[in-house]
PDB file of C-alpha atoms in Angstrom:
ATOM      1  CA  UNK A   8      13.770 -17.131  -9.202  1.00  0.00           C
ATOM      2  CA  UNK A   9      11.528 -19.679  -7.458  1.00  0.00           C
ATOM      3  CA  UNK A  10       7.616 -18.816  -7.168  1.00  0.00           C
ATOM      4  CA  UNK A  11       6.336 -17.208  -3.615  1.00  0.00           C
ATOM      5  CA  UNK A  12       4.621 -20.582  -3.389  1.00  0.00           C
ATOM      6  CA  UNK A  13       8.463 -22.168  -3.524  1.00  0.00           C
ATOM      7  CA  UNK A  14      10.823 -20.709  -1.212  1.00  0.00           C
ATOM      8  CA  UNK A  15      12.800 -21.942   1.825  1.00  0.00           C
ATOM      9  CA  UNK A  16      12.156 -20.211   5.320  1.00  0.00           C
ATOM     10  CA  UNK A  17       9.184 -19.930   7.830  1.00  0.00           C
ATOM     11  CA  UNK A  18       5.659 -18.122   7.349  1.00  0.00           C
ATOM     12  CA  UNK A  19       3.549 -16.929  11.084  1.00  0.00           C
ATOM     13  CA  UNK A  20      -0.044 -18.641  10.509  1.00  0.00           C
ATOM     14  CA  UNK A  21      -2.508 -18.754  12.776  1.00  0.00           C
ATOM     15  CA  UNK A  22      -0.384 -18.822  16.514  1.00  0.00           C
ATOM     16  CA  UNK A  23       2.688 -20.715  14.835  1.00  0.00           C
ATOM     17  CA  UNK A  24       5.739 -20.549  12.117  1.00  0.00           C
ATOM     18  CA  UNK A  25       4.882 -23.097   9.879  1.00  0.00           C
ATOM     19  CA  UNK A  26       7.326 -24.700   7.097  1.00  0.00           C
ATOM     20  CA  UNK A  27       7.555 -21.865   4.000  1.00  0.00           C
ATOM     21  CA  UNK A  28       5.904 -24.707   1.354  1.00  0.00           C
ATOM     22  CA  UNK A  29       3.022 -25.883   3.812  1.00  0.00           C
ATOM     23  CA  UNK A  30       1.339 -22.565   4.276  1.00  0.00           C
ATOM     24  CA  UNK A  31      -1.826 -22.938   2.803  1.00  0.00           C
ATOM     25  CA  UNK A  32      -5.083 -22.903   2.748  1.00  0.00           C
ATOM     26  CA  UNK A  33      -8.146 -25.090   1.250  1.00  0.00           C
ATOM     27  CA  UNK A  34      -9.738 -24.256  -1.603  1.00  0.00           C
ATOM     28  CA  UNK A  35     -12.837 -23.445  -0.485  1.00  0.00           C
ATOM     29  CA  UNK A  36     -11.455 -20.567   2.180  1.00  0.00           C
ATOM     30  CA  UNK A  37     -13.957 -17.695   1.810  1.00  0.00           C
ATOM     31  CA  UNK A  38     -11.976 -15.334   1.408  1.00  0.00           C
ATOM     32  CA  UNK A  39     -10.510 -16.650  -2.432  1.00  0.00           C
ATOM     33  CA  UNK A  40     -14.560 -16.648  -3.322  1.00  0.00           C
ATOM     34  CA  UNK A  41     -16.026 -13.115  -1.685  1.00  0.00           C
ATOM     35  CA  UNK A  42     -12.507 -11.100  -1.284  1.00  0.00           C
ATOM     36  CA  UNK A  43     -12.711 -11.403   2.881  1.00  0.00           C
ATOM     37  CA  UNK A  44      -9.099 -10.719   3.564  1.00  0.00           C
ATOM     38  CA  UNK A  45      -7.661  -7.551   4.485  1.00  0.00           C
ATOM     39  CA  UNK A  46      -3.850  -7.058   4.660  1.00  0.00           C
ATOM     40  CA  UNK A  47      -0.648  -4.391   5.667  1.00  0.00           C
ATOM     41  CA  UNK A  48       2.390  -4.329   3.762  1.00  0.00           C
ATOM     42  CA  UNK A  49       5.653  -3.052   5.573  1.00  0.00           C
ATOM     43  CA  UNK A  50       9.085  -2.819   5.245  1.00  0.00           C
ATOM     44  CA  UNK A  51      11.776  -4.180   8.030  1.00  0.00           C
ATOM     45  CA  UNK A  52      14.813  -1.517   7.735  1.00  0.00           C
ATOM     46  CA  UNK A  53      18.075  -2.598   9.481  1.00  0.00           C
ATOM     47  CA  UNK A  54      16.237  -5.108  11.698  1.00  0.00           C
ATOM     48  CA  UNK A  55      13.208  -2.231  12.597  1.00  0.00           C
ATOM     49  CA  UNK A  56       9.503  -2.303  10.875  1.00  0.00           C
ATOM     50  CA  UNK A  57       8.917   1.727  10.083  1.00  0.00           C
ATOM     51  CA  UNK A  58       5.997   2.633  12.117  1.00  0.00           C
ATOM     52  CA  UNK A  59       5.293  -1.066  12.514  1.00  0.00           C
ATOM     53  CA  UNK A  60       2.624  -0.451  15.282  1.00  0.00           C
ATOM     54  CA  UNK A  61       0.591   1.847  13.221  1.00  0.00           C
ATOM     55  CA  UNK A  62       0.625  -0.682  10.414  1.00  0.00           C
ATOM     56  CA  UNK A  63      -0.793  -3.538  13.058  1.00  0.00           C
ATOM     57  CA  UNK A  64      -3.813  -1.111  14.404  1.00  0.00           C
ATOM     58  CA  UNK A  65      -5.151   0.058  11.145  1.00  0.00           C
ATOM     59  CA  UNK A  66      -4.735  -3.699  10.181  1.00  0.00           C
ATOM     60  CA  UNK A  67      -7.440  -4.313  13.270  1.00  0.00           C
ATOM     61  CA  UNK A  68      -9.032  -1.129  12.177  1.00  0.00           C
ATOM     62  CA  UNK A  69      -9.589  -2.341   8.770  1.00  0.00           C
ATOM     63  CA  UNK A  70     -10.708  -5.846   9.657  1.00  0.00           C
ATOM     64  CA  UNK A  71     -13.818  -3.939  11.715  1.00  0.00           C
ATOM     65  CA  UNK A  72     -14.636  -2.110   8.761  1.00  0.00           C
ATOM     66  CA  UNK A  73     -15.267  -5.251   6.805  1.00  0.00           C
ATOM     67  CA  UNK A  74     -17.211  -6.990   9.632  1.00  0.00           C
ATOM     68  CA  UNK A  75     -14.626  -9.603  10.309  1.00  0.00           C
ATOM     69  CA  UNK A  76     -13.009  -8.937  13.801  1.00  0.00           C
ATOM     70  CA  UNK A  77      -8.741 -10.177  13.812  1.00  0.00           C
ATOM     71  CA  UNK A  78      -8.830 -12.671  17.267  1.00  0.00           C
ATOM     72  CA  UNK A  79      -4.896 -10.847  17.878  1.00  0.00           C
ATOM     73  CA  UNK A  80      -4.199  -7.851  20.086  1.00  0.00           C
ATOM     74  CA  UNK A  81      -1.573  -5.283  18.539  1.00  0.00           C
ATOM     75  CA  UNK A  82       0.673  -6.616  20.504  1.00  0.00           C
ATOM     76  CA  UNK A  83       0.345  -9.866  19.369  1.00  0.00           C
ATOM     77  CA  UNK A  84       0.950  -9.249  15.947  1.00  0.00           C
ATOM     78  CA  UNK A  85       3.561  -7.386  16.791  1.00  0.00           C
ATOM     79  CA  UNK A  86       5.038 -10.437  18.249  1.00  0.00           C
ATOM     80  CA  UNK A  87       3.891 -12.097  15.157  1.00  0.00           C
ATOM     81  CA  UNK A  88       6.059 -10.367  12.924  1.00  0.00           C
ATOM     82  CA  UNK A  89       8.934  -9.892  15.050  1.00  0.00           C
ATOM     83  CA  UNK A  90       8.923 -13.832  15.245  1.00  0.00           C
ATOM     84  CA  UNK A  91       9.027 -13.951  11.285  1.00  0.00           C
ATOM     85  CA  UNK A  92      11.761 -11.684  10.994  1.00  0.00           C
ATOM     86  CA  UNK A  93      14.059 -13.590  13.540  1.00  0.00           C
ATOM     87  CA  UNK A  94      13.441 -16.976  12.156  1.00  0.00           C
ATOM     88  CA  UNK A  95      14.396 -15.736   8.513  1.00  0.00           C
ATOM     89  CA  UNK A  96      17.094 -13.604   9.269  1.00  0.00           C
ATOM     90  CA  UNK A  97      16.044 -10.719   8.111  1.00  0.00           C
ATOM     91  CA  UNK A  98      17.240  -7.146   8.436  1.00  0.00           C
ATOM     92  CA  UNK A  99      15.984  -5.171   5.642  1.00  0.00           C
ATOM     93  CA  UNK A 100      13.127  -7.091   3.860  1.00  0.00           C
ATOM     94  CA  UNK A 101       9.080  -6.614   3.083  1.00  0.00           C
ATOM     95  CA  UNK A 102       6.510  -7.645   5.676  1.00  0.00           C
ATOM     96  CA  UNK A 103       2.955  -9.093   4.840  1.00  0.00           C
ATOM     97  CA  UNK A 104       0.576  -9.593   7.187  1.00  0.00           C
ATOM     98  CA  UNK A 105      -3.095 -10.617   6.193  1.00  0.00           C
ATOM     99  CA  UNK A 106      -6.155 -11.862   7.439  1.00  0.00           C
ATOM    100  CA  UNK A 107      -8.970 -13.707   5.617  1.00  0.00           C
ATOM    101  CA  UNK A 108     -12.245 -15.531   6.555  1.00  0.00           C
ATOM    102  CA  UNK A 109     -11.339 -19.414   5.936  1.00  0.00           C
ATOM    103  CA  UNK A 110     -13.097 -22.297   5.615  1.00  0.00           C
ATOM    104  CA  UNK A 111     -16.073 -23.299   7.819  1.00  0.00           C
ATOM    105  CA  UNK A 112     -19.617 -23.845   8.001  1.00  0.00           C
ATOM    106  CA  UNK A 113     -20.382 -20.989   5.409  1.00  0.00           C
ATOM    107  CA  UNK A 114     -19.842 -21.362   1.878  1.00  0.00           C
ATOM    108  CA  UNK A 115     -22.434 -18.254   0.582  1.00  0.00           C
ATOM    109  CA  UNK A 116     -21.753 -14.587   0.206  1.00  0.00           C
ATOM    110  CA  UNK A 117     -22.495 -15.077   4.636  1.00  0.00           C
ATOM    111  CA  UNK A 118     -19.315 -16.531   6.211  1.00  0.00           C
ATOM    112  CA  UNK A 119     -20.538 -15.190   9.847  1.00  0.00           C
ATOM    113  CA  UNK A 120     -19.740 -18.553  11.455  1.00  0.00           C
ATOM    114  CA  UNK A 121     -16.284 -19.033   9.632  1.00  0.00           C
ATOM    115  CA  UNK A 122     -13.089 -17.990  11.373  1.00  0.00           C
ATOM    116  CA  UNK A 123     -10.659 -15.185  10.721  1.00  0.00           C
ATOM    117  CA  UNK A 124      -7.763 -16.154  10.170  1.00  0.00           C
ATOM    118  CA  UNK A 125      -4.213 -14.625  10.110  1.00  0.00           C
ATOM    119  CA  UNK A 126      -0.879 -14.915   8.370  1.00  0.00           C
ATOM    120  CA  UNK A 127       2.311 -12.928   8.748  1.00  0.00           C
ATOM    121  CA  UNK A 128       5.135 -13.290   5.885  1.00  0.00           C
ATOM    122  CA  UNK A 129       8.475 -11.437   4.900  1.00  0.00           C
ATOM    123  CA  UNK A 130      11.162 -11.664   2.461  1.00  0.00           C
ATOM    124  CA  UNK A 131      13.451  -9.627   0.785  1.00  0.00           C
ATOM    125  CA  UNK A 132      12.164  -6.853  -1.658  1.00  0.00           C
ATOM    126  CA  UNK A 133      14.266  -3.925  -3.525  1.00  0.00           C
ATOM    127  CA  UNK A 134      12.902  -0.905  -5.333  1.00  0.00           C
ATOM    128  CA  UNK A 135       8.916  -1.411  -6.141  1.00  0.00           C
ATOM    129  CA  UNK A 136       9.530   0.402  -9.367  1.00  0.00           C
ATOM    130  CA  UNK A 137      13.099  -0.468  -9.772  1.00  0.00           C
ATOM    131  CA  UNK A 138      15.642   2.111 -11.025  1.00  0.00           C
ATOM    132  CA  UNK A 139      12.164   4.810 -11.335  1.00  0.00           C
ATOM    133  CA  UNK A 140      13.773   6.274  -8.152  1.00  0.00           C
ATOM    134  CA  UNK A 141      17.061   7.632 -10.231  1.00  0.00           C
ATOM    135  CA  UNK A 142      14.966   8.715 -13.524  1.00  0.00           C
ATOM    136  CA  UNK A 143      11.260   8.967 -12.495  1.00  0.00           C
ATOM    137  CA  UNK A 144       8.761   6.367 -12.775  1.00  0.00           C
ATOM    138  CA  UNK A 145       6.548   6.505 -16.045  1.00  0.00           C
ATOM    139  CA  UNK A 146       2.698   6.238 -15.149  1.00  0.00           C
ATOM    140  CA  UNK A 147      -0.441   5.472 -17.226  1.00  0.00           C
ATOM    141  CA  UNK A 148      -3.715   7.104 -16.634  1.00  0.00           C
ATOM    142  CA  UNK A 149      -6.339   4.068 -15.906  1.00  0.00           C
ATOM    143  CA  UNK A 150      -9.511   3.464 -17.560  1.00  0.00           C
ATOM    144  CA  UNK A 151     -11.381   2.558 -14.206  1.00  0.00           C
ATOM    145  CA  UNK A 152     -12.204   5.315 -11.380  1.00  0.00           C
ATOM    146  CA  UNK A 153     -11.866   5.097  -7.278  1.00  0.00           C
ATOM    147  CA  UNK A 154     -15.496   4.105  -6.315  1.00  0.00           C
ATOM    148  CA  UNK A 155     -17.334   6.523  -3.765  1.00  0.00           C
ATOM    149  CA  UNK A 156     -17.040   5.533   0.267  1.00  0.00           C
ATOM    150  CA  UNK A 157     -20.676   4.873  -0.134  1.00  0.00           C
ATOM    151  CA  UNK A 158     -19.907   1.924  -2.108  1.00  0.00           C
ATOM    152  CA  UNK A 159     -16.784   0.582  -0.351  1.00  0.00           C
ATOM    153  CA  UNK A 160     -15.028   0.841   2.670  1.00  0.00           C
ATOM    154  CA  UNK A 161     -12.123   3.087   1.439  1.00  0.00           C
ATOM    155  CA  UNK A 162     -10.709   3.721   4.521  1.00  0.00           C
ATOM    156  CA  UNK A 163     -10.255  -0.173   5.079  1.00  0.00           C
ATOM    157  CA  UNK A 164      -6.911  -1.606   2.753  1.00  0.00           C
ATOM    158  CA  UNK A 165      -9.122  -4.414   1.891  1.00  0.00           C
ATOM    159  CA  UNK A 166      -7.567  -7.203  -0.956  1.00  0.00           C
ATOM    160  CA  UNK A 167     -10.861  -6.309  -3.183  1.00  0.00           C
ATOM    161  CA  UNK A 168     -10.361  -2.786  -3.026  1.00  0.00           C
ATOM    162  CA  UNK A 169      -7.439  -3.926  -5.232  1.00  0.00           C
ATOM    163  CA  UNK A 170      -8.998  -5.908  -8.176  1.00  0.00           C
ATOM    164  CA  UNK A 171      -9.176  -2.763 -10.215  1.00  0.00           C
ATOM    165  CA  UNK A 172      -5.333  -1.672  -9.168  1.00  0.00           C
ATOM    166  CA  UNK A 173      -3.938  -5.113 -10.714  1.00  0.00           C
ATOM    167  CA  UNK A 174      -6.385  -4.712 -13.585  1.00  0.00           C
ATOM    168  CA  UNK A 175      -4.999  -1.088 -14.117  1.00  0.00           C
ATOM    169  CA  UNK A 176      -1.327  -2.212 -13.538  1.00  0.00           C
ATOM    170  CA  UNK A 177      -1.518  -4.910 -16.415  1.00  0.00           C
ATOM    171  CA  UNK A 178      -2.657  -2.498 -18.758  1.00  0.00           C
ATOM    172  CA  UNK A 179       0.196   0.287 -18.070  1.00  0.00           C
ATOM    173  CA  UNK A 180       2.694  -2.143 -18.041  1.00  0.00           C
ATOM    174  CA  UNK A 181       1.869  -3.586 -21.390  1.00  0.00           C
ATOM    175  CA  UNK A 182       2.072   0.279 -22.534  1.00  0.00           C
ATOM    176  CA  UNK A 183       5.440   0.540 -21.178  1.00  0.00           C
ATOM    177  CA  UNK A 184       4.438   1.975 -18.093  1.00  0.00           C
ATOM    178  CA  UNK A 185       5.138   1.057 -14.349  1.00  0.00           C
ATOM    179  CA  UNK A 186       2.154   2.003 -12.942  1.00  0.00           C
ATOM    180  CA  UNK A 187      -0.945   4.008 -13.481  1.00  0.00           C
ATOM    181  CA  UNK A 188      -2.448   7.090 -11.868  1.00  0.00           C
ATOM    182  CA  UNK A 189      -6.828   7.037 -11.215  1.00  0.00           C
ATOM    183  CA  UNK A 190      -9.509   9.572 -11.056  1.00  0.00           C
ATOM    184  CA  UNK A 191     -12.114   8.837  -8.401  1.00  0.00           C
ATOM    185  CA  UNK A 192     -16.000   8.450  -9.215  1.00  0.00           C
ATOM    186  CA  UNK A 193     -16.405  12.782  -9.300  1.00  0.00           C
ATOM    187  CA  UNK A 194     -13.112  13.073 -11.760  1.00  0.00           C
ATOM    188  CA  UNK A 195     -10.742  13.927  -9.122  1.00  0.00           C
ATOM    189  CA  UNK A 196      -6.867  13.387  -9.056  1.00  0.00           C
ATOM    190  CA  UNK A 197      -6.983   9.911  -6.592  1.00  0.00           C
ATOM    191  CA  UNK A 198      -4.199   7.731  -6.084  1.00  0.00           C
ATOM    192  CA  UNK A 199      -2.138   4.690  -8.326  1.00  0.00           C
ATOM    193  CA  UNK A 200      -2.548   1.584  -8.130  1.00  0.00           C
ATOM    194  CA  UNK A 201      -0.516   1.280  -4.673  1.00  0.00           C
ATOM    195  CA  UNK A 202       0.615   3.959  -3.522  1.00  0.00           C
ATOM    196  CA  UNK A 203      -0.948   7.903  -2.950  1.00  0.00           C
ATOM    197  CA  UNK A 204       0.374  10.919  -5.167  1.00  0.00           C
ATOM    198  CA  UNK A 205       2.206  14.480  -4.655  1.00  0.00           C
ATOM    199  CA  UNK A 206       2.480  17.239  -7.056  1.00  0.00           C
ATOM    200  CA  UNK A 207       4.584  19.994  -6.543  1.00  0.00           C
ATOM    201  CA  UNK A 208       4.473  24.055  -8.002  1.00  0.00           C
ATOM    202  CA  UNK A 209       5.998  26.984  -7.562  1.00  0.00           C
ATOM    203  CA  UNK A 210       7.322  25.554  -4.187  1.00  0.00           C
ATOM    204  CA  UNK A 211       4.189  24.310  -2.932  1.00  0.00           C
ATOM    205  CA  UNK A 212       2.592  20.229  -2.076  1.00  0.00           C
ATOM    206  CA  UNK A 213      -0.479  19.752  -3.686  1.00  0.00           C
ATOM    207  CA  UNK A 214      -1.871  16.397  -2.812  1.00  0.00           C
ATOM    208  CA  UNK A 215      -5.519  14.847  -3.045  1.00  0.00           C
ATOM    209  CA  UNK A 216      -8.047  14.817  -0.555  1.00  0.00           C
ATOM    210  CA  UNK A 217      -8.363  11.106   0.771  1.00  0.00           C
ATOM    211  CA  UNK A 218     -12.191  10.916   1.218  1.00  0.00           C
ATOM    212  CA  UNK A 219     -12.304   8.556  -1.487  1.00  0.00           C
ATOM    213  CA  UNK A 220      -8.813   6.524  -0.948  1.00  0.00           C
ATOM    214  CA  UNK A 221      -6.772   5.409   1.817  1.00  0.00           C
ATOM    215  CA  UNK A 222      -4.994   7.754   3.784  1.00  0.00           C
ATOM    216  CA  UNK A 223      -1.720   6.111   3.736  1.00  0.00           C
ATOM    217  CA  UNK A 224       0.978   5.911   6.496  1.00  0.00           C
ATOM    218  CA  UNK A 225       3.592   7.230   4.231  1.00  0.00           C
ATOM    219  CA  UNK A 226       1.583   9.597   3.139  1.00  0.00           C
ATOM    220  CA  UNK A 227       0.774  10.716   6.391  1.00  0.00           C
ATOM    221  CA  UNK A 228       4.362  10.689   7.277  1.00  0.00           C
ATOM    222  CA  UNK A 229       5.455  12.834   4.704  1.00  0.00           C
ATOM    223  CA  UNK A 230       3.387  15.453   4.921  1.00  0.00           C
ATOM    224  CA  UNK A 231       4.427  15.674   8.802  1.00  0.00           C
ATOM    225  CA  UNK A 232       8.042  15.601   7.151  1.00  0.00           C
ATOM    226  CA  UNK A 233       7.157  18.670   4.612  1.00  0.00           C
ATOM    227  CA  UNK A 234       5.566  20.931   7.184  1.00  0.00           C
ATOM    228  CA  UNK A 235       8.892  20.608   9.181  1.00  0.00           C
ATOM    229  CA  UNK A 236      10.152  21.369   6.788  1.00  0.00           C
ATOM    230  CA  UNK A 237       8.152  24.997   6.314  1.00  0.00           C
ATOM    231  CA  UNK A 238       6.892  23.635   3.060  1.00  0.00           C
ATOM    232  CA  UNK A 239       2.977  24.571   2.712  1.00  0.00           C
ATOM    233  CA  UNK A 240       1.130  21.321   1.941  1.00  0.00           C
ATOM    234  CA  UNK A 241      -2.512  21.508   0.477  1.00  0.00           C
ATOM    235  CA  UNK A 242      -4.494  18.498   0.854  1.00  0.00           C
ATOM    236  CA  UNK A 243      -7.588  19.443  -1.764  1.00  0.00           C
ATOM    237  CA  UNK A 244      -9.704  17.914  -4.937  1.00  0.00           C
ATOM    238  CA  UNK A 245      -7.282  18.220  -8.151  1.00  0.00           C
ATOM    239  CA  UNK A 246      -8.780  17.877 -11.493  1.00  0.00           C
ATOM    240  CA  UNK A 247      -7.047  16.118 -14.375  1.00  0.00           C
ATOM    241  CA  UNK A 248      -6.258  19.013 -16.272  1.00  0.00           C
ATOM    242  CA  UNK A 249      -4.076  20.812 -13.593  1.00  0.00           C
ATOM    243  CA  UNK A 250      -1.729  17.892 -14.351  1.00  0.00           C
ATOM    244  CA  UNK A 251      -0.574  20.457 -17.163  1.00  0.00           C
ATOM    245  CA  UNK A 252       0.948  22.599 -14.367  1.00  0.00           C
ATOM    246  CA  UNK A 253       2.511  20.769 -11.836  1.00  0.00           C
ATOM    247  CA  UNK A 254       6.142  21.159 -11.771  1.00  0.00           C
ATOM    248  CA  UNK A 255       7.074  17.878 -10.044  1.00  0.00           C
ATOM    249  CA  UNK A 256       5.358  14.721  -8.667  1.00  0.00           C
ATOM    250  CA  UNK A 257       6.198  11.655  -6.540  1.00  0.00           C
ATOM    251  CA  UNK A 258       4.397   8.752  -5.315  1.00  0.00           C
ATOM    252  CA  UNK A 259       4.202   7.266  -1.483  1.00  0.00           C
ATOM    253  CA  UNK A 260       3.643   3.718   0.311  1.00  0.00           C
ATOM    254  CA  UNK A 261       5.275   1.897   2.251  1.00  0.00           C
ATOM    255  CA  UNK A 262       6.502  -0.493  -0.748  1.00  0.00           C
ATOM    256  CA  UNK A 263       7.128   2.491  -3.125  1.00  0.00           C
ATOM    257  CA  UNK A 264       8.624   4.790  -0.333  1.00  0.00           C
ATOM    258  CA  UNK A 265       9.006   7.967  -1.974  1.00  0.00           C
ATOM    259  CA  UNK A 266       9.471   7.704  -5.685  1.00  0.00           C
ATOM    260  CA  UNK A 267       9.639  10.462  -8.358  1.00  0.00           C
ATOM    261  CA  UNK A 268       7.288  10.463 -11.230  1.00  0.00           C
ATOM    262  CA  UNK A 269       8.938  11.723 -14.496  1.00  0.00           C
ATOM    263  CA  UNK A 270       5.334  11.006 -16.777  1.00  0.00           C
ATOM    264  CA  UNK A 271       1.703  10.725 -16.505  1.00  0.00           C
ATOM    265  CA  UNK A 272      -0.047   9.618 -19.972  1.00  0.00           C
ATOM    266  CA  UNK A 273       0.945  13.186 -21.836  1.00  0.00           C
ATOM    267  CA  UNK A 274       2.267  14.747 -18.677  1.00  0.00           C
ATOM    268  CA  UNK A 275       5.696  15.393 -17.900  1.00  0.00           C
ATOM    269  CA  UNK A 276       7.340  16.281 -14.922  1.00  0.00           C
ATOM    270  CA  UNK A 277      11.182  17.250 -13.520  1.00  0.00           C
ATOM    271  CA  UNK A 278      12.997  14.948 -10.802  1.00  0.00           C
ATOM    272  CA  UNK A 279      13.730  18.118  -8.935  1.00  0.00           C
ATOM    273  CA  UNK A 280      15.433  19.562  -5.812  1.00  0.00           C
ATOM    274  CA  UNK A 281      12.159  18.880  -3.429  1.00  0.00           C
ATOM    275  CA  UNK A 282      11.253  15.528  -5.093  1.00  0.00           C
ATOM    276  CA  UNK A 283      14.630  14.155  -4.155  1.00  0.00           C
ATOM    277  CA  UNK A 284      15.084  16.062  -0.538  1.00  0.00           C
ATOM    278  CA  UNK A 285      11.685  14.383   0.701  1.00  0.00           C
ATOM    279  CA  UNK A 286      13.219  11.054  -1.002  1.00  0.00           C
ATOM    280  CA  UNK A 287      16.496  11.312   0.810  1.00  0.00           C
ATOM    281  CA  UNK A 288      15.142  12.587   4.328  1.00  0.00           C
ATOM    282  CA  UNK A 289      12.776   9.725   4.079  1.00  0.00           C
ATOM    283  CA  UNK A 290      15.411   7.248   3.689  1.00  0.00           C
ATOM    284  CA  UNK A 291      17.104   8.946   6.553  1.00  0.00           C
ATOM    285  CA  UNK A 292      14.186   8.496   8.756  1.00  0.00           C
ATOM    286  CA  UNK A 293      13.000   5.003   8.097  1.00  0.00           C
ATOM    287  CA  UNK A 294      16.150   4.344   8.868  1.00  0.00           C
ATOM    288  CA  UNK A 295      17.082   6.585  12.389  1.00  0.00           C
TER     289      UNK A 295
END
């Protein structure tokens, strides 16, 4: 398979679809020196972005937070995307959207006077974890910890939020692993490396607290789907060792969806009757 750099097809920069291959960027754009980019990943089912609107404000939300205001409306990146989608022919696919200081007349850790720029991309994407959905997904615990919101913006989904995640990812994959769960700064249960966690005993949600990690749209959307459900759902600080007696777990994002966790490090856990009902009824709803 060809490199993302190397595919046929059309890529939204800047007001225009530009040829696949000349999307780029020069080299000294800010944001590949200081990590100025923030970005949304979505998925396009059956020719529909799930909860594509909500993706394209916190994507504006997020670009405040890092003191680099997006020059589009919602509704034009909304546009944006739609235009990718049509002029790939897509119908179920993954949707990128970022937006990064570029070049200009700043080339220091201050890039006030350079412009933010703005990219939208899709292509087609299967399972993030690929068969984990069937047999659970096999996580590593990571060496590094969620930093405190008085050190980053952890409410913006900001590309160097993610430097440890890909660290972190490396190292569980060379263990075998898909992915890899972290503690925050006080020791608390946070998140992996892209997507937010469940736990599940004795019929009940247990799910951390996001003051320290982002409060995903999935994960917001399932919980909305569990207390329909008449499921009790308690959003609190978990410490490592209750990992001992959780009965189930899953991850959520919008690339993962809902996948079921069979191991953290030591920990095991069941693929059980609630892990796959909140799997299947959010298939059925991304899709309605």
């Amino acid at each position: 398979m060809s490199g993302y750099d190397d595919r046929d097809g059309k890529i939204w920069m800047d007001g225009q679809l530009v040829e696949w291959r000349d999307a780029n960027v020069h080299i000294l754009t800010h944001a590949l020196h200081y990590a100025s980019s923030v970005f949304e990943g979505e998925r396009l089912y059956d020719g529909k972005i799930f909860l594509s609107r909500k993706h394209s404000e916190r994507l504006l939300k997020s670009g405040e937070m890092m003191d680099m205001p997006i020059p589009y409306s919602v509704d034009e990146i909304e546009a944006a995307k739609q235009a990718v989608v049509e002029a790939n022919g897509l119908t179920n696919a993954y949707v990128r959207v970022v937006a990064w200081r570029g070049a200009g007349e700043d080339m220091g850790v201050s890039s006030a006077r350079n412009p933010v720029r703005m990219a939208v991309a899709a292509w087609a994407w299967g399972d993030y974890y690929g068969d984990a959905k069937m047999k659970g997904a096999k996580l590593d615990i990571a060496k590094w910890k969620r930093p405190s919101p008085e050190t980053i913006p952890t409410a913006a989904k900001a590309a160097g939020l993610y430097m440890i995640c890909t660290m972190s990812k490396h190292a569980a994959e060379a263990k075998g692993c898909s992915d890899a769960l972290f503690m925050d700064y006080r020791g608390y249960v946070a998140e992996a490396t892209g997507a937010n966690v469940f736990f599940v005993k004795d019929g009940e949600v247990h799910t951390p607290l996001p003051d320290a990690i982002l409060n995903g749209l999935t994960r917001q959307t399932v919980i909305g789907m569990l207390k329909e459900k008449g499921i009790t759902v308690h959003e609190r600080h978990i410490m490592p060792e209750e990992l001992a007696d959780f009965e189930q777990c899953w991850l959520t994002g919008s690339a993962a969806e809902v996948t079921p966790v069979g191991q953290i490090g030591d920990y095991t856990f069941e693929v059980g009757a609630l892990t796959r009902d909140i799997s299947e009824s959010y298939e059925k709803l991304v899709r309605s």
